[in-house]
CSV table of C-alpha atoms and ligand atoms in Angstrom, one decimal:
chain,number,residue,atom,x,y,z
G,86,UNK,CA,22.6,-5.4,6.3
G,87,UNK,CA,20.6,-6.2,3.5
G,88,UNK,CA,17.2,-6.3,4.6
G,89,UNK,CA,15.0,-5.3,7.2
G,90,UNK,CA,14.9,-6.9,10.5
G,91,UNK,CA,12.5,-7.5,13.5
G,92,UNK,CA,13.9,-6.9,16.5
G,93,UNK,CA,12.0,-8.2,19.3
G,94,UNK,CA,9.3,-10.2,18.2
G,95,UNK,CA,8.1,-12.1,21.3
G,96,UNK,CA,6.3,-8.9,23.0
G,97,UNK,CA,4.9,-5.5,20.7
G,98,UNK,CA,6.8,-2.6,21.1
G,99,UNK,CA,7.7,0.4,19.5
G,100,UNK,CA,8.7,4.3,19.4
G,101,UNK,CA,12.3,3.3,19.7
G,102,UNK,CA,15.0,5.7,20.9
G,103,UNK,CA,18.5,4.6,20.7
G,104,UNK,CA,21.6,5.4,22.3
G,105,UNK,CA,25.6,3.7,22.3
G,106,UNK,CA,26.7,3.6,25.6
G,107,UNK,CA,29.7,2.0,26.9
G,108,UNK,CA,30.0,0.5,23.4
G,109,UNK,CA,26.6,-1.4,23.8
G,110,UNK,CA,23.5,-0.4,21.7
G,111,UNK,CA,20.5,0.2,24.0
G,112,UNK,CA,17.1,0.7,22.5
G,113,UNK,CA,14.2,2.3,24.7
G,114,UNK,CA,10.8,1.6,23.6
G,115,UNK,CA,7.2,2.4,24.8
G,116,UNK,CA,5.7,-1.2,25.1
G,117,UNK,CA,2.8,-1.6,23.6
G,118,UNK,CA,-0.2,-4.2,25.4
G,119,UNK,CA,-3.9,-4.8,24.3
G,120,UNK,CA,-5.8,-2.2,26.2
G,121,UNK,CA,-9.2,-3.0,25.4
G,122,UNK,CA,-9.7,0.6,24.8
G,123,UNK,CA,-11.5,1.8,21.5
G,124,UNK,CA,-9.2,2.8,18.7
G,125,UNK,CA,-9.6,7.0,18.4
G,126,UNK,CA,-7.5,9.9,16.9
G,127,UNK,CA,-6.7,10.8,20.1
G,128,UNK,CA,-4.6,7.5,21.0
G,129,UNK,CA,-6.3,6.4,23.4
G,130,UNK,CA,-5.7,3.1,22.9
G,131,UNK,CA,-2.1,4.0,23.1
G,132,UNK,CA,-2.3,2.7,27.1
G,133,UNK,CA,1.1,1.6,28.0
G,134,UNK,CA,2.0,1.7,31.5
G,135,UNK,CA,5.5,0.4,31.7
G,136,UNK,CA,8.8,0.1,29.8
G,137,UNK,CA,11.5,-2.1,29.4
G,138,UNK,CA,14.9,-1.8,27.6
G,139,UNK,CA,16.3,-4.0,25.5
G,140,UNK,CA,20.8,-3.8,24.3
G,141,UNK,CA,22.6,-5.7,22.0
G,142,UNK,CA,26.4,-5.4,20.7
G,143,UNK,CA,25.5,-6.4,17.5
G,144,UNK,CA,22.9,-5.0,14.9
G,145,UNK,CA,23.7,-7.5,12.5
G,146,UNK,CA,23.9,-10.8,13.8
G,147,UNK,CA,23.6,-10.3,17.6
G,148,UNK,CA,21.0,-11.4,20.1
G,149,UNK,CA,18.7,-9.0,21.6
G,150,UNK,CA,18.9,-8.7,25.7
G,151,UNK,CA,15.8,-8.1,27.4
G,152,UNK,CA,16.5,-6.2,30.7
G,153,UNK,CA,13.2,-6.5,32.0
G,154,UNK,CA,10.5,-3.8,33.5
G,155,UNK,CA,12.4,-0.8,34.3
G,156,UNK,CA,9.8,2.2,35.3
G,157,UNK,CA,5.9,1.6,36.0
G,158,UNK,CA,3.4,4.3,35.8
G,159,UNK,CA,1.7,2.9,39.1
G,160,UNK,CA,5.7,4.3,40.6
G,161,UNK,CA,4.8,8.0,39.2
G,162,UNK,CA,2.7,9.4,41.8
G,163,UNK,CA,2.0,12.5,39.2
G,164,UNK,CA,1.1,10.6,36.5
G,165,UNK,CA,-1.9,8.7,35.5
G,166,UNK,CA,-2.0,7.0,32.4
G,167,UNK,CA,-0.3,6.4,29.2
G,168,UNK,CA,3.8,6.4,29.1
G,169,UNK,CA,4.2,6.9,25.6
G,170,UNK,CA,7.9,7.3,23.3
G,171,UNK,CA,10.8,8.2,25.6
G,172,UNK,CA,14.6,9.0,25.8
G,173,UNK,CA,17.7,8.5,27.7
G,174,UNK,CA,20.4,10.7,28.3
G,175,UNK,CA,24.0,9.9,29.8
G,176,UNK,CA,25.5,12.8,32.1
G,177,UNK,CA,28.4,12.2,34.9
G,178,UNK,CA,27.4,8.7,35.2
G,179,UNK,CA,23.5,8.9,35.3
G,180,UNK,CA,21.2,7.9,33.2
G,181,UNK,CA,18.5,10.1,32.5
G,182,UNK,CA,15.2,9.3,31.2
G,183,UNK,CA,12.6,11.2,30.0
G,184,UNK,CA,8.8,9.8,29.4
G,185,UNK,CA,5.6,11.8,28.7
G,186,UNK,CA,3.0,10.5,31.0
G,187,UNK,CA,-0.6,12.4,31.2
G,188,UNK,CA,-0.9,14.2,34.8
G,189,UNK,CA,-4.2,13.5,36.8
G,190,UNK,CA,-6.1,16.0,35.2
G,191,UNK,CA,-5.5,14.3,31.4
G,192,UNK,CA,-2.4,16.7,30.5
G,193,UNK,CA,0.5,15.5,29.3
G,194,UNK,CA,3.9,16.3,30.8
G,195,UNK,CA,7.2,15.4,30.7
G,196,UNK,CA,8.8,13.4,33.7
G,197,UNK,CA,12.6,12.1,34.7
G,198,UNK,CA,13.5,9.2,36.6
G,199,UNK,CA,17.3,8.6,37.0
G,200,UNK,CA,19.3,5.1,36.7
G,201,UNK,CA,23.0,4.2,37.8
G,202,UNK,CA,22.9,2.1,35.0
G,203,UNK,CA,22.0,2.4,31.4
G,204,UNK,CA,19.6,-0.7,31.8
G,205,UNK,CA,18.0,0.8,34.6
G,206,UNK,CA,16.0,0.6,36.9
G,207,UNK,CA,14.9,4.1,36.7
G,208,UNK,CA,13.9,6.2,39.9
G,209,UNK,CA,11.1,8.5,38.9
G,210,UNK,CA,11.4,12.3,40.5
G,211,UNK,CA,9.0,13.7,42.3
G,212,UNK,CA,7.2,15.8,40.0
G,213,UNK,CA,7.1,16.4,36.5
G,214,UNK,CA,9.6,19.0,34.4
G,215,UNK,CA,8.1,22.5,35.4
G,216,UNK,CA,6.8,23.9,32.0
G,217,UNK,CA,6.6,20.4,29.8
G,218,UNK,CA,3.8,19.7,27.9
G,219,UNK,CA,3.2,17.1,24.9
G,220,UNK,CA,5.2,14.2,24.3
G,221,UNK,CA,8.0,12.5,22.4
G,222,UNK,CA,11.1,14.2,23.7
G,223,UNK,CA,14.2,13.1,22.0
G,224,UNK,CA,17.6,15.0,24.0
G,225,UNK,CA,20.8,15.5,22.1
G,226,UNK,CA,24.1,16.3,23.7
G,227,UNK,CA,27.0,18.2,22.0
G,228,UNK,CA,29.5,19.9,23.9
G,229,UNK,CA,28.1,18.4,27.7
G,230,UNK,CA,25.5,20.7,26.3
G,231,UNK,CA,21.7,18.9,26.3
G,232,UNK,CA,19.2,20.1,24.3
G,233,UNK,CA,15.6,18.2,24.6
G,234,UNK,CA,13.2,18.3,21.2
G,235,UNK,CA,9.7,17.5,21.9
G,236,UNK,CA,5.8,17.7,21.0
G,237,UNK,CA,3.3,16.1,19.0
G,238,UNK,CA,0.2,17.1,17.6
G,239,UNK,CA,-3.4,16.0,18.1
G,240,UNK,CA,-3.3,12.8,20.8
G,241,UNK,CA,0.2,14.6,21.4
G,242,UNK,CA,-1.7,18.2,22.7
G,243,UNK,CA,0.3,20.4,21.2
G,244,UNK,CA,-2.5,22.2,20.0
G,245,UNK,CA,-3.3,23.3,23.7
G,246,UNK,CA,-0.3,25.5,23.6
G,247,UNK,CA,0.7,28.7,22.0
G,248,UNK,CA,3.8,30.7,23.1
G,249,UNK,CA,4.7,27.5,25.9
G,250,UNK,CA,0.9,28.2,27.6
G,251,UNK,CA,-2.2,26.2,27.9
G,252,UNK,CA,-5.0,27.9,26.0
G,253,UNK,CA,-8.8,28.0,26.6
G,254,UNK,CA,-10.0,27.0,23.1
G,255,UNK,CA,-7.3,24.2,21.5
G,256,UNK,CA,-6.7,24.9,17.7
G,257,UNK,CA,-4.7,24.0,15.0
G,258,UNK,CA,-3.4,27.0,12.9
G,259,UNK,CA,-5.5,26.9,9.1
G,260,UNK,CA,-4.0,25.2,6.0
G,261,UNK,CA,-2.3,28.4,5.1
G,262,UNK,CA,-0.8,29.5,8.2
G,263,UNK,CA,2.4,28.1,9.6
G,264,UNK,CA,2.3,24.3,10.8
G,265,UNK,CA,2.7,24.6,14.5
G,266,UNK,CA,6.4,23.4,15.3
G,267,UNK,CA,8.2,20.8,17.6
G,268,UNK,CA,9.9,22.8,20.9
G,269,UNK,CA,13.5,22.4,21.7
G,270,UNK,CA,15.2,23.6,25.5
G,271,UNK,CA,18.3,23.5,26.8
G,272,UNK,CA,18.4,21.6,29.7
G,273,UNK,CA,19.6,22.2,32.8
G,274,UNK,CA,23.2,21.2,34.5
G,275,UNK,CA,21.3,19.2,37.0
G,276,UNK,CA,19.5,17.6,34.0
G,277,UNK,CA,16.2,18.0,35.7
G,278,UNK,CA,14.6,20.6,34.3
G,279,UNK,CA,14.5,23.1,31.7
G,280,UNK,CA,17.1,25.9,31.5
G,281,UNK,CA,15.0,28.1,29.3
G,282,UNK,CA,12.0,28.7,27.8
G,283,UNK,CA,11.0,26.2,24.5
G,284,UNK,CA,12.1,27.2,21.7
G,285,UNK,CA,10.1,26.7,18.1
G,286,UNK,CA,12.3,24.5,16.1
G,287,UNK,CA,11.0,26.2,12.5
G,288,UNK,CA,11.2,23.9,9.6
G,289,UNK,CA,11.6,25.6,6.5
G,290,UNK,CA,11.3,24.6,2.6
G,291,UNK,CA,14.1,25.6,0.2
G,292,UNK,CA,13.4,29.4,0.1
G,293,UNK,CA,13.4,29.6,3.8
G,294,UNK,CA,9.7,29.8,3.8
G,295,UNK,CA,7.8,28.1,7.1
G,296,UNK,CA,6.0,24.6,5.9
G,297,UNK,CA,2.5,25.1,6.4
G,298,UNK,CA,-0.5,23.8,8.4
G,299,UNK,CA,-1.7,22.1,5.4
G,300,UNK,CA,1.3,20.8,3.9
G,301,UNK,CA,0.4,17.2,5.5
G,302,UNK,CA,3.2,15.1,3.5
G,303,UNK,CA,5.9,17.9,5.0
G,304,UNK,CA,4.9,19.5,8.0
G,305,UNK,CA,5.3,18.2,11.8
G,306,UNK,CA,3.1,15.9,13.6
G,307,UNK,CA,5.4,14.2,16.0
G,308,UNK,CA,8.6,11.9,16.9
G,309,UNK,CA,11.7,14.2,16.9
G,310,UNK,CA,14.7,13.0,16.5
G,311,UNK,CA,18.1,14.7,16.0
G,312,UNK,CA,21.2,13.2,15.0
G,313,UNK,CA,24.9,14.2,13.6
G,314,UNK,CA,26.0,13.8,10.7
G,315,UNK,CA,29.4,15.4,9.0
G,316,UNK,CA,28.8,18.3,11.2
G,317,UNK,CA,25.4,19.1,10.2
G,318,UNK,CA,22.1,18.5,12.4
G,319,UNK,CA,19.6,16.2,10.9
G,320,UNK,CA,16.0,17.3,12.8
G,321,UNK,CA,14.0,13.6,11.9
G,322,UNK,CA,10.2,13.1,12.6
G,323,UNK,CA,7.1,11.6,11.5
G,324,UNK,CA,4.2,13.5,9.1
G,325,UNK,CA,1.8,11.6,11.3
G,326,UNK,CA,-1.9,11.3,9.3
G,327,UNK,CA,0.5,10.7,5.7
G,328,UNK,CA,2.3,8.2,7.7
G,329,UNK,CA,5.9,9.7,6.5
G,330,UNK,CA,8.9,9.9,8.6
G,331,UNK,CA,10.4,13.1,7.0
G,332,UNK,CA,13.8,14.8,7.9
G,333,UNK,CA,15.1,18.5,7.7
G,334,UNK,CA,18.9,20.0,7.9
G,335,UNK,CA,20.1,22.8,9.7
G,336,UNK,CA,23.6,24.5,11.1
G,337,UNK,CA,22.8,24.3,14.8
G,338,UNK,CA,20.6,22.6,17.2
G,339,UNK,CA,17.8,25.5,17.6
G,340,UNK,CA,17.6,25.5,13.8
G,341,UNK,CA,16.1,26.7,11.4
G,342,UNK,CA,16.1,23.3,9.5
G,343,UNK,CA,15.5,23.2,5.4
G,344,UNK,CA,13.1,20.0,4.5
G,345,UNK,CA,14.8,17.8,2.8
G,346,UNK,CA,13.3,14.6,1.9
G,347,UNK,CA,11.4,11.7,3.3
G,348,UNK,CA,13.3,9.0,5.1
G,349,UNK,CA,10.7,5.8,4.9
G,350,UNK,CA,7.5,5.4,3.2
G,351,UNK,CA,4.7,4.6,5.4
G,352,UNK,CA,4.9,1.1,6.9
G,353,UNK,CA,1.9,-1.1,7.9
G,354,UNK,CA,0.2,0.4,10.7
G,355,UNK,CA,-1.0,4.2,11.7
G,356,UNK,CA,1.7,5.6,13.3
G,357,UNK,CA,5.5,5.6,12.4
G,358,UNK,CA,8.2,6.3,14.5
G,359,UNK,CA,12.1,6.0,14.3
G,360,UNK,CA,15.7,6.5,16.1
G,361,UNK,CA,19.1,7.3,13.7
G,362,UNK,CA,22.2,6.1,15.5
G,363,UNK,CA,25.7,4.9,14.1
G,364,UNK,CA,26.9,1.8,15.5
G,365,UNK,CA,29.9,0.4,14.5
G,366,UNK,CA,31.1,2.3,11.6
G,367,UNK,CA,27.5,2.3,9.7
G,368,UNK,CA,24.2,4.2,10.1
G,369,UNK,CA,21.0,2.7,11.3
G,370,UNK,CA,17.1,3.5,11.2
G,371,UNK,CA,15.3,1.8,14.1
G,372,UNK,CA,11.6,2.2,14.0
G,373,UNK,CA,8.5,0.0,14.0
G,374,UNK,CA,5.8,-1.5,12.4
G,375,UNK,CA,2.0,-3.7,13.1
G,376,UNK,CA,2.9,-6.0,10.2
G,377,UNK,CA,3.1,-9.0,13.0
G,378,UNK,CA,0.0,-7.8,14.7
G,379,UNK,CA,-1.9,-8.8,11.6
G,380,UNK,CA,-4.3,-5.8,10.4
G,381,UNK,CA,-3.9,-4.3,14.3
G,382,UNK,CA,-3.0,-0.5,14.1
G,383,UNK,CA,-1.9,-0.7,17.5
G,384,UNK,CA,0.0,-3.2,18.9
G,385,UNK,CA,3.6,-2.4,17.4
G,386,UNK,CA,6.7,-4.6,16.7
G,387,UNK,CA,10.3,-3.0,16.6
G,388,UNK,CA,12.4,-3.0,13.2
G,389,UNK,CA,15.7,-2.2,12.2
G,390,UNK,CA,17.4,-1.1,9.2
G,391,UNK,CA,20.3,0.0,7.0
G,392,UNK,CA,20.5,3.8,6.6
G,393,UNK,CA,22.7,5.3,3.7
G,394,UNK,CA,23.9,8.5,2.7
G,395,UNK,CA,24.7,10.0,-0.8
G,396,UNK,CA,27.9,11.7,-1.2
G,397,UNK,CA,26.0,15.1,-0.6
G,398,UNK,CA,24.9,14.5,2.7
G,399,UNK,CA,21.2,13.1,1.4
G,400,UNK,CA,19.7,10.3,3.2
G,401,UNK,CA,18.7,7.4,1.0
G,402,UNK,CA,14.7,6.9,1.1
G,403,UNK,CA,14.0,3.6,2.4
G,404,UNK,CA,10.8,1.7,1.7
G,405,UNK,CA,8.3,1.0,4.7
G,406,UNK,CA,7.1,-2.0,3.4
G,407,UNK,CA,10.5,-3.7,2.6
G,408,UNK,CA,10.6,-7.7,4.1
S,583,FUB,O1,3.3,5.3,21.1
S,583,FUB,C1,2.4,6.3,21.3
S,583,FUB,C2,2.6,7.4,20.3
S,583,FUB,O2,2.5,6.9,19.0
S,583,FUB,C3,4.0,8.0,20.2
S,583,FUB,O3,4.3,8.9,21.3
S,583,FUB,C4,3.9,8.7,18.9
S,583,FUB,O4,5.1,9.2,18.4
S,583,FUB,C5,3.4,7.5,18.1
S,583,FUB,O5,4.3,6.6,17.7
């Protein structure tokens, strides 16, 4: 695949997490829609309240399938407003999903709803993961073992937490202190909730040393993604305000992982968000861009493109603004 290639581009949609299942590709995104609400740093604006999910069994060449609406806020009686970047998980022939949608009171949590089927529909549960917070989780599996990443900073609230707990005054730590760090939990065998505590998933520079606060081209803002690659984990997410989607390598999936380079440069639009997945016998970044939206920094369309590896394991930087 030579170049760069829209995915989707009769609706806006983004935050794509990707999954092979049953030899089929199927992508998951939030689905953006003109909310009418004021663009702030909070993501507001960000008011999606349904998602669909799209397959295809061919990157390349192949059509993409549009399975419809598959969960609606209005059928999560604990939510209120805004389902934001999701993931499925596949477990004894469920399909798990699991969305960050605020609470009544404003909060962010993480919800499941459960599917036969990998394109859905998706039957919410009754209540949100006990002990979530934040958004963006992104689950891995290894070993029928399920580990979920997640959190996000600013609009994401993970500011409002120290040590898994909502504090009274929010705060990021200062330029010189450690960045705060994306969570990770094992989950548990019934896949709907968590089967420990979050742990920090630390991401280190060379000498080991935790990336700081201020270190805004390195440091964690949101999107986790973790993928495999010749037995190594590859922890993936987005810089957020530098617009840099960023990946660091560790030996397990609690980490610690050593930064190792940027992945893509900043594409048109504020946010950046992506899914690694092999498909076929080669490597793919799925993420998304507003270049279709015309000057919009909200209204999303999905992308895909080659990913390559040097011999040493490195990820080849891609360019954001690549046609
Ligand atoms: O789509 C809403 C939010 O924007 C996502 O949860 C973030 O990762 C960013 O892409």
């Amino acid at each position: 695949m030579k170049q760069a290639r829209y995915l989707f581009p009769t609706d806006y949609m983004a935050d794509p997490a990707v999954h092979v299942f049953n030899g089929r590709l199927y992508i998951y995104p939030s689905h953006d829609r003109e909310s009418g609400i004021p663009e702030n740093d909070n993501g507001d604006h960000f008011d999606m309240n349904d998602y669909h999910v799209l397959s295809m069994d061919d990157v390349e060449e192949g059509s993409v399938t549009d399975h419809g609406v598959v969960l609606r806020v209005e059928d999560i009686h604990w939510g209120s407003r805004q389902l934001w970047d999701c993931d499925v998980a596949h477990k004894n022939g469920k399909y798990y999903m699991y969305f960050p949608l605020k609470d009544k009171s404003g909060i962010f949590c993480i919800g499941v709803a459960i599917a036969d089927r990998p394109e859905g529909p998706f039957k919410p549960e009754r209540l949100p993961i006990p002990g979530s917070f934040s958004i963006d989780p992104a689950v891995l599996e290894e070993d029928g073992k399920y580990y979920m990443y997640f959190g996000g900073i600013w609009g994401g609230q993970l500011q409002r937490y120290r040590n898994n707990r909502l504090i009274q005054t929010p705060s990021l730590p200062s330029k010189n202190e450690p960045s705060l760090c994306p969570k990770v939990a094992l989950l548990s065998d019934d896949m709907l909730e968590f089967a420990e505590e979050p742990r920090d998933v630390l991401i280190v520079d060379a000498n080991g040393t935790p990336l700081t606060q201020g270190d805004t081209k390195r440091r964690f803002f949101e999107a986790s993604w973790m993928h495999k690659y010749n037995g190594r984990y590859y922890f993936s997410y987005s810089t957020g305000d530098t617009h840099l989607l960023c990946y660091a390598v560790g030996n397990n999936p609690y980490g610690p992982f050593t930064y190792q380079g940027v992945i893509l440069t900043p594409v048109v639009g504020w946010t950046t968000h992506h899914a690694i997945v092999e498909f076929k016998g080669k490597w793919y970044l799925f993420h998304h861009d507003c270049v279709p939206s015309q000057g919009k920094t909200w209204l999303r369309s999905l992308k895909v493109v080659e990913l390559q590896y040097n011999a040493d394991g490195a990820i080849k930087k891609i360019e954001g603004t690549q046609k």
